[in-house]
PDB file of C-alpha atoms and ligand atoms in Angstrom:
ATOM      1  CA  MET A   1     -14.220  98.644 152.135  1.00  0.00           C
ATOM      2  CA  TYR A   2     -11.176  96.612 151.244  1.00  0.00           C
ATOM      3  CA  LEU A   3     -10.631  98.567 148.053  1.00  0.00           C
ATOM      4  CA  HIS A   4     -10.904 101.757 149.936  1.00  0.00           C
ATOM      5  CA  GLN A   5      -8.151 100.708 152.305  1.00  0.00           C
ATOM      6  CA  LEU A   6      -6.008  99.662 149.422  1.00  0.00           C
ATOM      7  CA  GLU A   7      -6.438 103.017 147.817  1.00  0.00           C
ATOM      8  CA  ARG A   8      -5.401 104.776 150.977  1.00  0.00           C
ATOM      9  CA  LEU A   9      -2.400 102.550 151.280  1.00  0.00           C
ATOM     10  CA  SER A  10      -1.256 103.286 147.787  1.00  0.00           C
ATOM     11  CA  ARG A  11      -1.833 106.983 148.360  1.00  0.00           C
ATOM     12  CA  ALA A  12       0.532 106.860 151.298  1.00  0.00           C
ATOM     13  CA  ARG A  13       3.115 105.080 149.192  1.00  0.00           C
ATOM     14  CA  LEU A  14       2.614 107.525 146.429  1.00  0.00           C
ATOM     15  CA  LEU A  15       3.240 110.333 148.829  1.00  0.00           C
ATOM     16  CA  SER A  16       6.592 108.894 149.765  1.00  0.00           C
ATOM     17  CA  LEU A  17       7.417 108.425 146.126  1.00  0.00           C
ATOM     18  CA  PHE A  18       6.617 111.925 145.044  1.00  0.00           C
ATOM     19  CA  ILE A  19       7.425 113.812 148.211  1.00  0.00           C
ATOM     20  CA  LEU A  20       6.624 117.453 147.970  1.00  0.00           C
ATOM     21  CA  CYS A  21       5.888 117.591 144.308  1.00  0.00           C
ATOM     22  CA  ILE A  22       5.360 121.319 144.576  1.00  0.00           C
ATOM     23  CA  SER A  23       9.018 121.974 145.270  1.00  0.00           C
ATOM     24  CA  GLY A  24       9.791 119.708 142.357  1.00  0.00           C
ATOM     25  CA  LEU A  25       7.922 122.178 140.224  1.00  0.00           C
ATOM     26  CA  PHE A  26      10.254 124.957 141.302  1.00  0.00           C
ATOM     27  CA  ALA A  27      13.315 122.815 140.780  1.00  0.00           C
ATOM     28  CA  SER A  28      12.184 122.174 137.226  1.00  0.00           C
ATOM     29  CA  ASN A  29      12.971 125.719 136.264  1.00  0.00           C
ATOM     30  CA  ILE A  30      16.642 125.009 136.810  1.00  0.00           C
ATOM     31  CA  VAL A  31      16.952 122.133 134.392  1.00  0.00           C
ATOM     32  CA  ALA A  32      14.656 122.794 131.495  1.00  0.00           C
ATOM     33  CA  GLN A  33      14.119 119.196 130.438  1.00  0.00           C
ATOM     34  CA  GLN A  34      13.603 117.756 133.874  1.00  0.00           C
ATOM     35  CA  ALA A  35      10.204 116.151 134.320  1.00  0.00           C
ATOM     36  CA  THR A  36       8.004 117.336 137.159  1.00  0.00           C
ATOM     37  CA  PHE A  37       5.071 115.927 139.041  1.00  0.00           C
ATOM     38  CA  SER A  38       2.377 118.171 140.386  1.00  0.00           C
ATOM     39  CA  ASP A  39      -1.340 117.774 141.100  1.00  0.00           C
ATOM     40  CA  ASN A  40      -1.219 114.203 139.823  1.00  0.00           C
ATOM     41  CA  VAL A  41       0.172 115.354 136.490  1.00  0.00           C
ATOM     42  CA  LEU A  42       3.543 114.213 135.281  1.00  0.00           C
ATOM     43  CA  ASN A  43       4.896 116.809 132.919  1.00  0.00           C
ATOM     44  CA  ILE A  44       7.623 115.652 130.583  1.00  0.00           C
ATOM     45  CA  PRO A  45       8.965 118.680 128.754  1.00  0.00           C
ATOM     46  CA  LYS A  46      10.715 116.606 126.119  1.00  0.00           C
ATOM     47  CA  ALA A  47       9.989 113.035 125.128  1.00  0.00           C
ATOM     48  CA  THR A  48      11.476 111.717 121.927  1.00  0.00           C
ATOM     49  CA  VAL A  49      10.091 109.009 119.691  1.00  0.00           C
ATOM     50  CA  GLY A  50      12.552 108.318 116.898  1.00  0.00           C
ATOM     51  CA  GLN A  51      13.307 111.676 115.312  1.00  0.00           C
ATOM     52  CA  LYS A  52      10.283 113.423 116.762  1.00  0.00           C
ATOM     53  CA  ALA A  53       9.949 115.196 120.068  1.00  0.00           C
ATOM     54  CA  TYR A  54       6.922 115.988 122.180  1.00  0.00           C
ATOM     55  CA  SER A  55       6.030 117.718 125.369  1.00  0.00           C
ATOM     56  CA  LEU A  56       3.730 115.457 127.373  1.00  0.00           C
ATOM     57  CA  ASP A  57       1.339 115.665 130.254  1.00  0.00           C
ATOM     58  CA  LEU A  58       0.439 112.352 131.824  1.00  0.00           C
ATOM     59  CA  GLY A  59      -2.250 111.994 134.458  1.00  0.00           C
ATOM     60  CA  LEU A  60      -1.702 109.612 137.322  1.00  0.00           C
ATOM     61  CA  SER A  61      -4.305 107.135 138.433  1.00  0.00           C
ATOM     62  CA  VAL A  62      -3.596 104.592 141.097  1.00  0.00           C
ATOM     63  CA  ASN A  63      -4.890 101.142 140.289  1.00  0.00           C
ATOM     64  CA  GLY A  64      -4.276  98.868 143.210  1.00  0.00           C
ATOM     65  CA  ALA A  65      -0.546  98.621 143.520  1.00  0.00           C
ATOM     66  CA  ASN A  66       0.008 100.142 140.088  1.00  0.00           C
ATOM     67  CA  TYR A  67       0.694 103.707 139.122  1.00  0.00           C
ATOM     68  CA  ASP A  68      -0.756 104.323 135.717  1.00  0.00           C
ATOM     69  CA  PHE A  69      -0.183 107.422 133.683  1.00  0.00           C
ATOM     70  CA  GLY A  70      -2.667 108.237 130.958  1.00  0.00           C
ATOM     71  CA  LEU A  71      -1.878 110.707 128.219  1.00  0.00           C
ATOM     72  CA  LEU A  72      -3.625 114.019 128.881  1.00  0.00           C
ATOM     73  CA  ALA A  73      -1.885 116.249 126.370  1.00  0.00           C
ATOM     74  CA  ALA A  74       0.904 116.054 123.834  1.00  0.00           C
ATOM     75  CA  SER A  75       2.349 118.712 121.608  1.00  0.00           C
ATOM     76  CA  GLU A  76       5.109 118.331 119.098  1.00  0.00           C
ATOM     77  CA  ILE A  77       8.248 120.359 119.700  1.00  0.00           C
ATOM     78  CA  PRO A  78      11.485 120.707 117.683  1.00  0.00           C
ATOM     79  CA  PHE A  79      13.542 117.519 117.894  1.00  0.00           C
ATOM     80  CA  ASN A  80      17.214 118.621 118.059  1.00  0.00           C
ATOM     81  CA  GLY A  81      18.619 115.562 119.808  1.00  0.00           C
ATOM     82  CA  THR A  82      17.817 113.343 122.760  1.00  0.00           C
ATOM     83  CA  GLU A  83      20.148 114.805 125.353  1.00  0.00           C
ATOM     84  CA  GLY A  84      18.351 115.147 128.674  1.00  0.00           C
ATOM     85  CA  ALA A  85      15.124 113.992 127.038  1.00  0.00           C
ATOM     86  CA  SER A  86      12.853 111.132 127.993  1.00  0.00           C
ATOM     87  CA  VAL A  87      13.083 108.508 125.296  1.00  0.00           C
ATOM     88  CA  PHE A  88      10.315 106.186 124.146  1.00  0.00           C
ATOM     89  CA  ASP A  89      11.558 103.016 122.443  1.00  0.00           C
ATOM     90  CA  GLY A  90       8.158 101.694 121.440  1.00  0.00           C
ATOM     91  CA  GLN A  91       7.576  99.954 124.768  1.00  0.00           C
ATOM     92  CA  ILE A  92       9.349 101.785 127.565  1.00  0.00           C
ATOM     93  CA  LEU A  93       9.422 105.504 128.169  1.00  0.00           C
ATOM     94  CA  ARG A  94      12.582 106.246 130.106  1.00  0.00           C
ATOM     95  CA  VAL A  95      12.430 109.414 132.124  1.00  0.00           C
ATOM     96  CA  PRO A  96      16.021 110.223 133.112  1.00  0.00           C
ATOM     97  CA  SER A  97      15.235 112.952 135.567  1.00  0.00           C
ATOM     98  CA  LEU A  98      12.145 113.760 137.568  1.00  0.00           C
ATOM     99  CA  ALA A  99      12.530 116.411 140.231  1.00  0.00           C
ATOM    100  CA  ALA A 100      10.376 115.882 143.288  1.00  0.00           C
ATOM    101  CA  GLY A 101      11.025 117.271 146.736  1.00  0.00           C
ATOM    102  CA  GLY A 102      14.642 118.089 146.024  1.00  0.00           C
ATOM    103  CA  VAL A 103      15.285 114.503 144.992  1.00  0.00           C
ATOM    104  CA  ASP A 104      16.062 113.483 141.465  1.00  0.00           C
ATOM    105  CA  TYR A 105      14.368 110.295 140.279  1.00  0.00           C
ATOM    106  CA  THR A 106      14.728 108.260 137.160  1.00  0.00           C
ATOM    107  CA  LEU A 107      11.644 106.334 136.006  1.00  0.00           C
ATOM    108  CA  ASP A 108      10.770 103.685 133.488  1.00  0.00           C
ATOM    109  CA  LEU A 109       7.182 103.761 132.285  1.00  0.00           C
ATOM    110  CA  ASN A 110       5.889 100.757 130.449  1.00  0.00           C
ATOM    111  CA  LEU A 111       3.295 101.243 127.713  1.00  0.00           C
ATOM    112  CA  ILE A 112       0.351  99.044 128.665  1.00  0.00           C
ATOM    113  CA  SER A 113      -2.249 100.429 126.294  1.00  0.00           C
ATOM    114  CA  SER A 114      -1.899 102.386 123.079  1.00  0.00           C
ATOM    115  CA  ASP A 115      -5.560 103.327 122.707  1.00  0.00           C
ATOM    116  CA  PRO A 116      -5.952 105.195 124.965  1.00  0.00           C
ATOM    117  CA  ILE A 117      -2.261 105.696 125.698  1.00  0.00           C
ATOM    118  CA  ILE A 118      -1.482 104.493 129.196  1.00  0.00           C
ATOM    119  CA  PHE A 119       1.896 103.919 130.782  1.00  0.00           C
ATOM    120  CA  ARG A 120       2.509 101.995 133.977  1.00  0.00           C
ATOM    121  CA  LEU A 121       5.325 102.757 136.351  1.00  0.00           C
ATOM    122  CA  ALA A 122       7.760  99.856 135.934  1.00  0.00           C
ATOM    123  CA  THR A 123      10.761 100.943 137.996  1.00  0.00           C
ATOM    124  CA  TYR A 124      12.086 104.046 139.615  1.00  0.00           C
ATOM    125  CA  SER A 125      15.252 104.916 141.478  1.00  0.00           C
ATOM    126  CA  ILE A 126      16.917 107.885 142.988  1.00  0.00           C
ATOM    127  CA  VAL A 127      19.615 109.392 140.814  1.00  0.00           C
ATOM    128  CA  GLU A 128      22.782 109.658 142.849  1.00  0.00           C
ATOM    129  CA  SER A 129      24.509 112.879 142.132  1.00  0.00           C
ATOM    130  CA  SER A 130      27.670 111.999 140.251  1.00  0.00           C
ATOM    131  CA  VAL A 131      29.308 115.128 141.544  1.00  0.00           C
ATOM    132  CA  GLN A 132      30.214 115.048 145.213  1.00  0.00           C
ATOM    133  CA  SER A 133      29.027 118.051 147.129  1.00  0.00           C
ATOM    134  CA  LYS A 134      31.588 120.551 148.392  1.00  0.00           C
ATOM    135  CA  LEU A 135      31.031 119.303 151.913  1.00  0.00           C
ATOM    136  CA  GLU A 136      31.590 115.708 150.884  1.00  0.00           C
ATOM    137  CA  GLN A 137      34.764 116.644 149.045  1.00  0.00           C
ATOM    138  CA  ALA A 138      36.042 118.749 151.924  1.00  0.00           C
ATOM    139  CA  THR A 139      35.255 116.003 154.440  1.00  0.00           C
ATOM    140  CA  ALA A 140      36.970 113.318 152.374  1.00  0.00           C
ATOM    141  CA  LEU A 141      40.048 115.440 151.822  1.00  0.00           C
ATOM    142  CA  TYR A 142      40.181 116.319 155.487  1.00  0.00           C
ATOM    143  CA  LYS A 143      39.959 112.719 156.573  1.00  0.00           C
ATOM    144  CA  GLU A 144      42.421 111.339 154.058  1.00  0.00           C
ATOM    145  CA  SER A 145      45.036 114.009 154.096  1.00  0.00           C
ATOM    146  CA  ILE A 146      44.628 117.138 156.203  1.00  0.00           C
ATOM    147  CA  ASP A 147      43.994 115.650 159.622  1.00  0.00           C
ATOM    148  CA  PRO A 148      46.576 112.839 159.545  1.00  0.00           C
ATOM    149  CA  GLN A 149      49.306 114.624 157.605  1.00  0.00           C
ATOM    150  CA  THR A 150      49.009 118.206 158.706  1.00  0.00           C
ATOM    151  CA  VAL A 151      46.963 118.700 161.837  1.00  0.00           C
ATOM    152  CA  GLN A 152      48.223 115.682 163.766  1.00  0.00           C
ATOM    153  CA  MET A 153      51.789 115.946 162.519  1.00  0.00           C
ATOM    154  CA  ARG A 154      52.271 119.687 162.488  1.00  0.00           C
ATOM    155  CA  CYS A 155      49.651 121.708 164.326  1.00  0.00           C
ATOM    156  CA  VAL A 156      48.428 119.774 167.307  1.00  0.00           C
ATOM    157  CA  VAL A 157      51.772 119.933 169.134  1.00  0.00           C
ATOM    158  CA  CYS A 158      51.151 123.650 169.795  1.00  0.00           C
ATOM    159  CA  HIS A 159      47.482 124.129 168.916  1.00  0.00           C
ATOM    160  CA  ILE A 160      46.077 122.246 171.853  1.00  0.00           C
ATOM    161  CA  GLN A 161      44.868 123.154 175.294  1.00  0.00           C
ATOM    162  CA  GLY A 162      47.963 123.936 177.345  1.00  0.00           C
ATOM    163  CA  GLY A 163      50.173 124.043 174.233  1.00  0.00           C
ATOM    164  CA  LEU A 164      52.203 126.995 172.932  1.00  0.00           C
ATOM    165  CA  ALA A 165      49.202 128.185 170.943  1.00  0.00           C
ATOM    166  CA  GLY A 166      46.777 127.308 173.747  1.00  0.00           C
ATOM    167  CA  GLY A 167      45.619 130.898 173.848  1.00  0.00           C
ATOM    168  CA  SER A 168      44.728 131.026 170.147  1.00  0.00           C
ATOM    169  CA  ASP A 169      41.320 130.368 168.622  1.00  0.00           C
ATOM    170  CA  LEU A 170      42.539 127.229 166.923  1.00  0.00           C
ATOM    171  CA  LEU A 171      42.628 124.329 169.360  1.00  0.00           C
ATOM    172  CA  PHE A 172      42.651 120.810 168.000  1.00  0.00           C
ATOM    173  CA  THR A 173      42.401 117.408 169.635  1.00  0.00           C
ATOM    174  CA  ARG A 174      44.874 114.586 169.274  1.00  0.00           C
ATOM    175  CA  SER A 175      44.133 111.580 167.102  1.00  0.00           C
ATOM    176  CA  SER A 176      41.250 109.511 168.469  1.00  0.00           C
ATOM    177  CA  SER A 177      38.087 107.913 167.180  1.00  0.00           C
ATOM    178  CA  THR A 178      36.365 111.293 167.159  1.00  0.00           C
ATOM    179  CA  SER A 179      39.228 113.672 166.394  1.00  0.00           C
ATOM    180  CA  ILE A 180      38.579 113.915 162.677  1.00  0.00           C
ATOM    181  CA  THR A 181      35.030 115.086 163.218  1.00  0.00           C
ATOM    182  CA  THR A 182      36.021 117.381 166.068  1.00  0.00           C
ATOM    183  CA  ASN A 183      38.942 118.963 164.254  1.00  0.00           C
ATOM    184  CA  PHE A 184      36.964 119.370 161.054  1.00  0.00           C
ATOM    185  CA  GLY A 185      34.414 121.257 163.142  1.00  0.00           C
ATOM    186  CA  ILE A 186      37.163 123.446 164.578  1.00  0.00           C
ATOM    187  CA  PHE A 187      38.278 124.478 161.103  1.00  0.00           C
ATOM    188  CA  SER A 188      34.689 125.034 160.163  1.00  0.00           C
ATOM    189  CA  GLN A 189      34.125 127.288 163.140  1.00  0.00           C
ATOM    190  CA  PHE A 190      37.370 129.174 162.668  1.00  0.00           C
ATOM    191  CA  LEU A 191      36.715 129.741 158.976  1.00  0.00           C
ATOM    192  CA  ASP A 192      33.249 131.068 159.763  1.00  0.00           C
ATOM    193  CA  ASN A 193      32.369 131.748 156.123  1.00  0.00           C
ATOM    194  CA  ARG A 194      35.063 134.448 155.974  1.00  0.00           C
ATOM    195  CA  ASP A 195      37.638 134.670 153.241  1.00  0.00           C
ATOM    196  CA  THR A 196      39.904 136.692 155.567  1.00  0.00           C
ATOM    197  CA  ARG A 197      40.055 133.636 157.824  1.00  0.00           C
ATOM    198  CA  ARG A 198      41.100 131.456 154.927  1.00  0.00           C
ATOM    199  CA  THR A 199      43.870 133.921 154.079  1.00  0.00           C
ATOM    200  CA  LYS A 200      44.922 134.039 157.708  1.00  0.00           C
ATOM    201  CA  LEU A 201      45.216 130.265 157.881  1.00  0.00           C
ATOM    202  CA  LEU A 202      47.224 130.140 154.668  1.00  0.00           C
ATOM    203  CA  ASN A 203      49.530 132.923 155.855  1.00  0.00           C
ATOM    204  CA  LYS A 204      50.099 131.392 159.263  1.00  0.00           C
ATOM    205  CA  VAL A 205      51.044 127.981 157.910  1.00  0.00           C
ATOM    206  CA  ARG A 206      53.489 129.664 155.518  1.00  0.00           C
ATOM    207  CA  GLY A 207      55.088 131.342 158.509  1.00  0.00           C
ATOM    208  CA  ILE A 208      53.776 134.826 157.854  1.00  0.00           C
ATOM    209  CA  ASP A 209      53.249 136.521 161.210  1.00  0.00           C
ATOM    210  CA  HIS A 210      53.068 133.125 162.885  1.00  0.00           C
ATOM    211  CA  ASP A 211      54.804 132.319 166.162  1.00  0.00           C
ATOM    212  CA  GLY A 212      54.697 128.710 165.042  1.00  0.00           C
ATOM    213  CA  GLY A 213      56.864 129.546 162.034  1.00  0.00           C
ATOM    214  CA  VAL A 214      56.682 127.826 158.655  1.00  0.00           C
ATOM    215  CA  GLN A 215      54.622 124.655 158.775  1.00  0.00           C
ATOM    216  CA  LEU A 216      53.819 124.155 155.112  1.00  0.00           C
ATOM    217  CA  THR A 217      55.814 125.651 152.286  1.00  0.00           C
ATOM    218  CA  GLU A 218      53.958 127.128 149.390  1.00  0.00           C
ATOM    219  CA  GLY A 219      53.901 124.744 146.448  1.00  0.00           C
ATOM    220  CA  SER A 220      54.349 121.627 148.586  1.00  0.00           C
ATOM    221  CA  VAL A 221      51.766 118.867 148.361  1.00  0.00           C
ATOM    222  CA  GLY A 222      50.700 119.534 151.946  1.00  0.00           C
ATOM    223  CA  TYR A 223      50.149 123.221 151.271  1.00  0.00           C
ATOM    224  CA  THR A 224      48.270 122.588 148.035  1.00  0.00           C
ATOM    225  CA  GLN A 225      45.974 120.093 149.769  1.00  0.00           C
ATOM    226  CA  PHE A 226      45.416 122.479 152.666  1.00  0.00           C
ATOM    227  CA  GLU A 227      44.580 125.290 150.279  1.00  0.00           C
ATOM    228  CA  LYS A 228      42.172 123.048 148.379  1.00  0.00           C
ATOM    229  CA  PHE A 229      40.519 121.924 151.595  1.00  0.00           C
ATOM    230  CA  LEU A 230      39.954 125.488 152.810  1.00  0.00           C
ATOM    231  CA  LYS A 231      38.596 126.519 149.437  1.00  0.00           C
ATOM    232  CA  LEU A 232      36.059 123.660 149.429  1.00  0.00           C
ATOM    233  CA  LEU A 233      35.001 124.290 152.999  1.00  0.00           C
ATOM    234  CA  LEU A 234      34.554 127.984 152.396  1.00  0.00           C
ATOM    235  CA  GLU A 235      32.583 127.367 149.218  1.00  0.00           C
ATOM    236  CA  TYR A 236      30.357 125.010 151.163  1.00  0.00           C
ATOM    237  CA  GLN A 237      29.847 127.639 153.868  1.00  0.00           C
ATOM    238  CA  ALA A 238      29.129 130.312 151.297  1.00  0.00           C
ATOM    239  CA  GLY A 239      26.646 128.014 149.575  1.00  0.00           C
ATOM    240  CA  VAL A 240      28.563 128.019 146.278  1.00  0.00           C
TER     241      VAL A 240
HETATM  242  C1  HEC B   1      55.538 125.598 167.307  1.00  0.00           C
HETATM  243  C2  HEC B   1      54.158 125.886 167.687  1.00  0.00           C
HETATM  244  C3  HEC B   1      53.139 126.019 166.578  1.00  0.00           C
HETATM  245  C4  HEC B   1      52.876 125.174 165.556  1.00  0.00           C
HETATM  246  C5  HEC B   1      53.558 123.852 165.225  1.00  0.00           C
HETATM  247  C6  HEC B   1      51.770 125.749 164.817  1.00  0.00           C
HETATM  248  N1  HEC B   1      51.396 126.931 165.368  1.00  0.00           N
HETATM  249 FE1  HEC B   1      49.917 128.134 164.735  1.00  0.00          FE
HETATM  250  N2  HEC B   1      50.275 129.398 166.253  1.00  0.00           N
HETATM  251  C7  HEC B   1      51.243 129.227 167.217  1.00  0.00           C
HETATM  252  C8  HEC B   1      51.146 130.310 168.193  1.00  0.00           C
HETATM  253  C9  HEC B   1      52.050 130.473 169.418  1.00  0.00           C
HETATM  254  C10 HEC B   1      50.117 131.136 167.762  1.00  0.00           C
HETATM  255  C11 HEC B   1      49.590 132.429 168.425  1.00  0.00           C
HETATM  256  C12 HEC B   1      50.424 133.611 167.987  1.00  0.00           C
HETATM  257  C13 HEC B   1      50.310 133.849 166.505  1.00  0.00           C
HETATM  258  O1  HEC B   1      49.264 134.255 166.037  1.00  0.00           O
HETATM  259  O2  HEC B   1      51.275 133.561 165.816  1.00  0.00           O
HETATM  260  C14 HEC B   1      49.583 130.533 166.553  1.00  0.00           C
HETATM  261  C15 HEC B   1      48.538 131.052 165.826  1.00  0.00           C
HETATM  262  C16 HEC B   1      47.969 130.473 164.734  1.00  0.00           C
HETATM  263  C17 HEC B   1      46.824 130.980 164.047  1.00  0.00           C
HETATM  264  C18 HEC B   1      46.026 132.199 164.425  1.00  0.00           C
HETATM  265  C19 HEC B   1      44.911 131.764 165.377  1.00  0.00           C
HETATM  266  C20 HEC B   1      44.039 132.876 165.861  1.00  0.00           C
HETATM  267  O3  HEC B   1      43.608 132.804 167.028  1.00  0.00           O
HETATM  268  O4  HEC B   1      43.739 133.788 165.102  1.00  0.00           O
HETATM  269  C21 HEC B   1      46.557 130.122 163.036  1.00  0.00           C
HETATM  270  C22 HEC B   1      45.438 130.246 162.027  1.00  0.00           C
HETATM  271  C23 HEC B   1      47.526 129.082 163.096  1.00  0.00           C
HETATM  272  N3  HEC B   1      48.403 129.324 164.140  1.00  0.00           N
HETATM  273  C24 HEC B   1      47.549 127.978 162.263  1.00  0.00           C
HETATM  274  C25 HEC B   1      48.412 126.923 162.420  1.00  0.00           C
HETATM  275  C26 HEC B   1      48.296 125.693 161.687  1.00  0.00           C
HETATM  276  C27 HEC B   1      47.187 125.390 160.650  1.00  0.00           C
HETATM  277  C28 HEC B   1      49.304 124.900 162.069  1.00  0.00           C
HETATM  278  C29 HEC B   1      49.653 123.544 161.553  1.00  0.00           C
HETATM  279  C30 HEC B   1      49.853 123.444 160.111  1.00  0.00           C
HETATM  280  C31 HEC B   1      50.045 125.620 163.081  1.00  0.00           C
HETATM  281  N4  HEC B   1      49.481 126.830 163.267  1.00  0.00           N
HETATM  282  C32 HEC B   1      51.172 125.138 163.721  1.00  0.00           C
HETATM  283  C33 HEC B   1      52.131 128.190 167.301  1.00  0.00           C
HETATM  284  C34 HEC B   1      52.191 127.125 166.458  1.00  0.00           C
END
């Protein structure tokens, strides 16, 4: 009875560890050497031991609080380096990238038996993407530079309800605790995943067909930042 409960408990934990392993299987096609977990089998497409490389299938069994992975199949593959590979140092098998449920994990498996070969999950952590997403980059740039230096100092005087540009589709709010989020959203809405909108914004600020005249001169830091911001935001909207 007690054991049964324990097993259920560890199943629940396992579920949170390997959320949606099925989608991990799809993600694996993108990065060839990324390990995947599906139907209780951890597939490691490339594990190196010294100058040899293998493709491994390890079967999971839950023993109390432990996740043990027994060797189900191994086949030797050409070595050609350790980049992206899981590396076995004689004791620990380090899996640099396991895709599961859209999340990238890194695992350390500890060899606890060599006959039969069984590894035990020692540690795991989520791999933080070293590259900021387009949205993160756009948001950071907006907050640090665009809103304080351009929108608040140059646009909001006219582009506000009741202002000279009050009838336009670009209405900002003055600096407040929520203005950055609000104004970012206004750009987002105006841009609307359309490159023509990006061009329009760039033209207007340069004074082309703009009743507000020149606000940012081409080549200035402000213009370059604004251009970069719009590019990032549009790429995010387009899913690039
Ligand atoms: C001196 C007032 C003034 C300032 C400052 C100003 N604008 Fe304008 N802007 C206008 C007016 C008036 C219009 C509406 C007529 C037109 O399209 O030129 C307008 C229109 C626009 C449009 C077209 C909106 C639409 O509905 O299609 C964009 C885009 C724009 N401005 C961007 C900016 C940005 C970005 C800034 C700040 C860098 C800015 N403007 C600063 C007066 C201003």
